[in-house]
Short mmCIF file of C-alpha atoms in Angstrom, two decimals:
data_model
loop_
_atom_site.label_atom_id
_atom_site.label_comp_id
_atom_site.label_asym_id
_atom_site.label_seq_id
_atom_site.Cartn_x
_atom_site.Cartn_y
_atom_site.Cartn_z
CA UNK A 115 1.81 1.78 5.85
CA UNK A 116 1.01 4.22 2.83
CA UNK A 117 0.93 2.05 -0.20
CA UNK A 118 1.91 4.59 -3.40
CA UNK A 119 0.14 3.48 -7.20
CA UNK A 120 1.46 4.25 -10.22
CA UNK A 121 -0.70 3.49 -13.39
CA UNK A 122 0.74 2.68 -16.11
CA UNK A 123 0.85 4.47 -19.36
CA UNK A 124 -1.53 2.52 -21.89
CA UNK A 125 0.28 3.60 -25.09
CA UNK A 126 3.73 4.42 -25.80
CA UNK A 127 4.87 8.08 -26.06
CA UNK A 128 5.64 10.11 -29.28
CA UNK A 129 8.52 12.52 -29.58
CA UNK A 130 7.46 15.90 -28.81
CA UNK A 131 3.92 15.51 -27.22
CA UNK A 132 3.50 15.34 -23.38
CA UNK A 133 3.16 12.26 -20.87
CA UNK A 134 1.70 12.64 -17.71
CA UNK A 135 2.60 10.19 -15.29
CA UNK A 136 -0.12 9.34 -12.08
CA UNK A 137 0.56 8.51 -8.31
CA UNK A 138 -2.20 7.47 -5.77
CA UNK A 139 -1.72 7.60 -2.68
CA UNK A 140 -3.32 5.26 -0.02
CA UNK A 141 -3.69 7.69 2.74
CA UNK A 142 -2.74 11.61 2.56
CA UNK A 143 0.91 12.82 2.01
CA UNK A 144 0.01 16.17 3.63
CA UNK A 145 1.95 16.27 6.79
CA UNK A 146 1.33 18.72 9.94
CA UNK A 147 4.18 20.72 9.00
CA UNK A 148 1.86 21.63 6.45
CA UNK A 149 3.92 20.16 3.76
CA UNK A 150 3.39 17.64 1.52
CA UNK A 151 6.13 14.91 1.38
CA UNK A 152 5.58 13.63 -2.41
CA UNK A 153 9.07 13.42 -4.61
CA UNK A 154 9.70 12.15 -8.13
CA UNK A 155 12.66 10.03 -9.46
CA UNK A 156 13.95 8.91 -12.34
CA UNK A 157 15.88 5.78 -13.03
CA UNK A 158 17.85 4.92 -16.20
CA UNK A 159 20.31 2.22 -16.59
CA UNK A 160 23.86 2.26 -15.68
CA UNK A 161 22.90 5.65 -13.85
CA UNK A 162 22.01 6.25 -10.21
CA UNK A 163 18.27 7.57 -9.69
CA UNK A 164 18.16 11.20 -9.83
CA UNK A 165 15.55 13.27 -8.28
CA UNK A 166 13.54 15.62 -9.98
CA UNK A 167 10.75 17.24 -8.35
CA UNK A 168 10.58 17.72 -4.26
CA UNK A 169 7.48 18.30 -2.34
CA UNK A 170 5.23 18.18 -4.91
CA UNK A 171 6.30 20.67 -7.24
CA UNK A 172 9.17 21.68 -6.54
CA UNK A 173 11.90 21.07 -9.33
CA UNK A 174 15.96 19.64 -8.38
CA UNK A 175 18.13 22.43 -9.87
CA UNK A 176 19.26 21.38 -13.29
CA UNK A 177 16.14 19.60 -14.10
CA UNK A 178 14.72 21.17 -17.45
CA UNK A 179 11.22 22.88 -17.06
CA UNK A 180 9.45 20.64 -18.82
CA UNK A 181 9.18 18.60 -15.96
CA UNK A 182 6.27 19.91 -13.84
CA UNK A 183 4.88 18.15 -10.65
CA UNK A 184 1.52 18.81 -9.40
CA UNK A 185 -1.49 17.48 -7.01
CA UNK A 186 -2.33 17.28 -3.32
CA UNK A 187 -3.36 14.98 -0.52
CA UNK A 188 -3.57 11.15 -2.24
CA UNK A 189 -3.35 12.36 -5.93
CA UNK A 190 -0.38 13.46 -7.83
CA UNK A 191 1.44 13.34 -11.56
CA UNK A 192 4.71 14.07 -13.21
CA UNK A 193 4.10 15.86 -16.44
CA UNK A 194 6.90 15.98 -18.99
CA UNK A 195 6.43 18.45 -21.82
CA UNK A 196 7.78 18.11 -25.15
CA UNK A 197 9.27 14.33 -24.71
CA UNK A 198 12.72 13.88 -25.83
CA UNK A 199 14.88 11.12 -26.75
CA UNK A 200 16.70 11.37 -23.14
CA UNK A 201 13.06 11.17 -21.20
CA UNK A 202 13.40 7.47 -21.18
CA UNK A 203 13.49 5.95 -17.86
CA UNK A 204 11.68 4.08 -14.95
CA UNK A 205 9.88 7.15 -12.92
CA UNK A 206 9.00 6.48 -9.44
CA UNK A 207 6.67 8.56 -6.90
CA UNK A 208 8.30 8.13 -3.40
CA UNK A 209 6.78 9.60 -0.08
CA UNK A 210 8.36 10.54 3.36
CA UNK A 211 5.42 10.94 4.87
CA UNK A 212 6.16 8.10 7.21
CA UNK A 213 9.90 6.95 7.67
CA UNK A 214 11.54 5.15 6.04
CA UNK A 215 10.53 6.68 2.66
CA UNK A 216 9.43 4.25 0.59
CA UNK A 217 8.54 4.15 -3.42
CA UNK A 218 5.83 3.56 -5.56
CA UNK A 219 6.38 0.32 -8.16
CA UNK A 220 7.96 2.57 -11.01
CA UNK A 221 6.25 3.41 -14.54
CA UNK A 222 8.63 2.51 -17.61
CA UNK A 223 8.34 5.53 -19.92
CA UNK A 224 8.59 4.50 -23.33
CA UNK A 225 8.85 6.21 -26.42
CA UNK A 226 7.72 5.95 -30.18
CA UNK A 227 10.85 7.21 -32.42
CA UNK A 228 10.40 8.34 -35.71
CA UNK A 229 9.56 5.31 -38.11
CA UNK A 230 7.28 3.83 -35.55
CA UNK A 231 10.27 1.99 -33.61
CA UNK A 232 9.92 1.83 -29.92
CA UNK A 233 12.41 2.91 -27.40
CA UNK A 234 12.02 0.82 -23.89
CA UNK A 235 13.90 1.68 -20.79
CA UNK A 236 13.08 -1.72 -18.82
CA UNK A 237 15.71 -3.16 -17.73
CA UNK A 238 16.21 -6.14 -15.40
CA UNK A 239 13.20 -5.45 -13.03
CA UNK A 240 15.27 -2.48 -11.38
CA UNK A 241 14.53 -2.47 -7.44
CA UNK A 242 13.56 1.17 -5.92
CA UNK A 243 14.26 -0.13 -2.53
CA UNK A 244 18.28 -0.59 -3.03
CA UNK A 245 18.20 2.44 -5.09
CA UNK A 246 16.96 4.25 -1.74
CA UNK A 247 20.04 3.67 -0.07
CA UNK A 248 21.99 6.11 -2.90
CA UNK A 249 19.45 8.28 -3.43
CA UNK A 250 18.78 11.35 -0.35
CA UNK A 251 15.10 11.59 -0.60
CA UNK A 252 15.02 15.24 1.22
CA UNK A 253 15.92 18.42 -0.34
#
């Protein structure tokens, strides 16, 4: 089974800069069709998980250009430019590599506001499996 990482950030993010979110891969996500089955997610509460980047790179339409996917083979990351209030969520790698498509364990992005008060997006341990079941993984 491919077993997906996602380290977690080691200091909250501030308004405005950027955040670059990692996934490992165990094995290679490059498939024979010569594509490379890596997708990003986004999770907030009370919403369903919306995708934002396909294959790699590749962003959903209506997701705002900051968002930028890049990396190949095992090693991958989510960048988000200019962090705004809105960017806070639970972002999860997920690969279709092998079927079913399964998820890496999520990285709460959270955010320093002005004042120094910290916004959180954790919420009741949300589980990436049942969200799979809403959410099409494919473009």
């Amino acid at each position: 089974d491919i077993v997906l990482t996602q380290t977690p950030l080691s200091e909250p993010i501030t308004l405005g800069q950027s955040a670059s979110i990692s996934c490992r891969a165990s094995q290679s996500l490059l498939n024979s069709d010569g594509k490379t089955y890596l997708y990003w997610f986004v999770h907030k509460p009370g919403q369903a998980p919306k995708r934002l980047i396909y294959q790699v790179s590749n962003r959903d339409t209506g997701v705002p250009d900051r968002f930028s996917g890049s990396g190949s083979g095992t090693e991958f990351t989510l960048t988000i430019s200019r962090v705004e209030p809105e960017d806070a969520g639970v972002y999860y790698c997920w690969q279709a590599k092998e079927l079913p498509p399964t998820p890496g364990g999520g990285l709460c992005l959270r955010l320093r506001l002005l004042g120094g008060a910290l916004w959180c997006c954790c919420w009741n341990n949300p589980q990436p499996g049942a969200a799979a079941g809403e959410t099409k993984i494919y473009p």
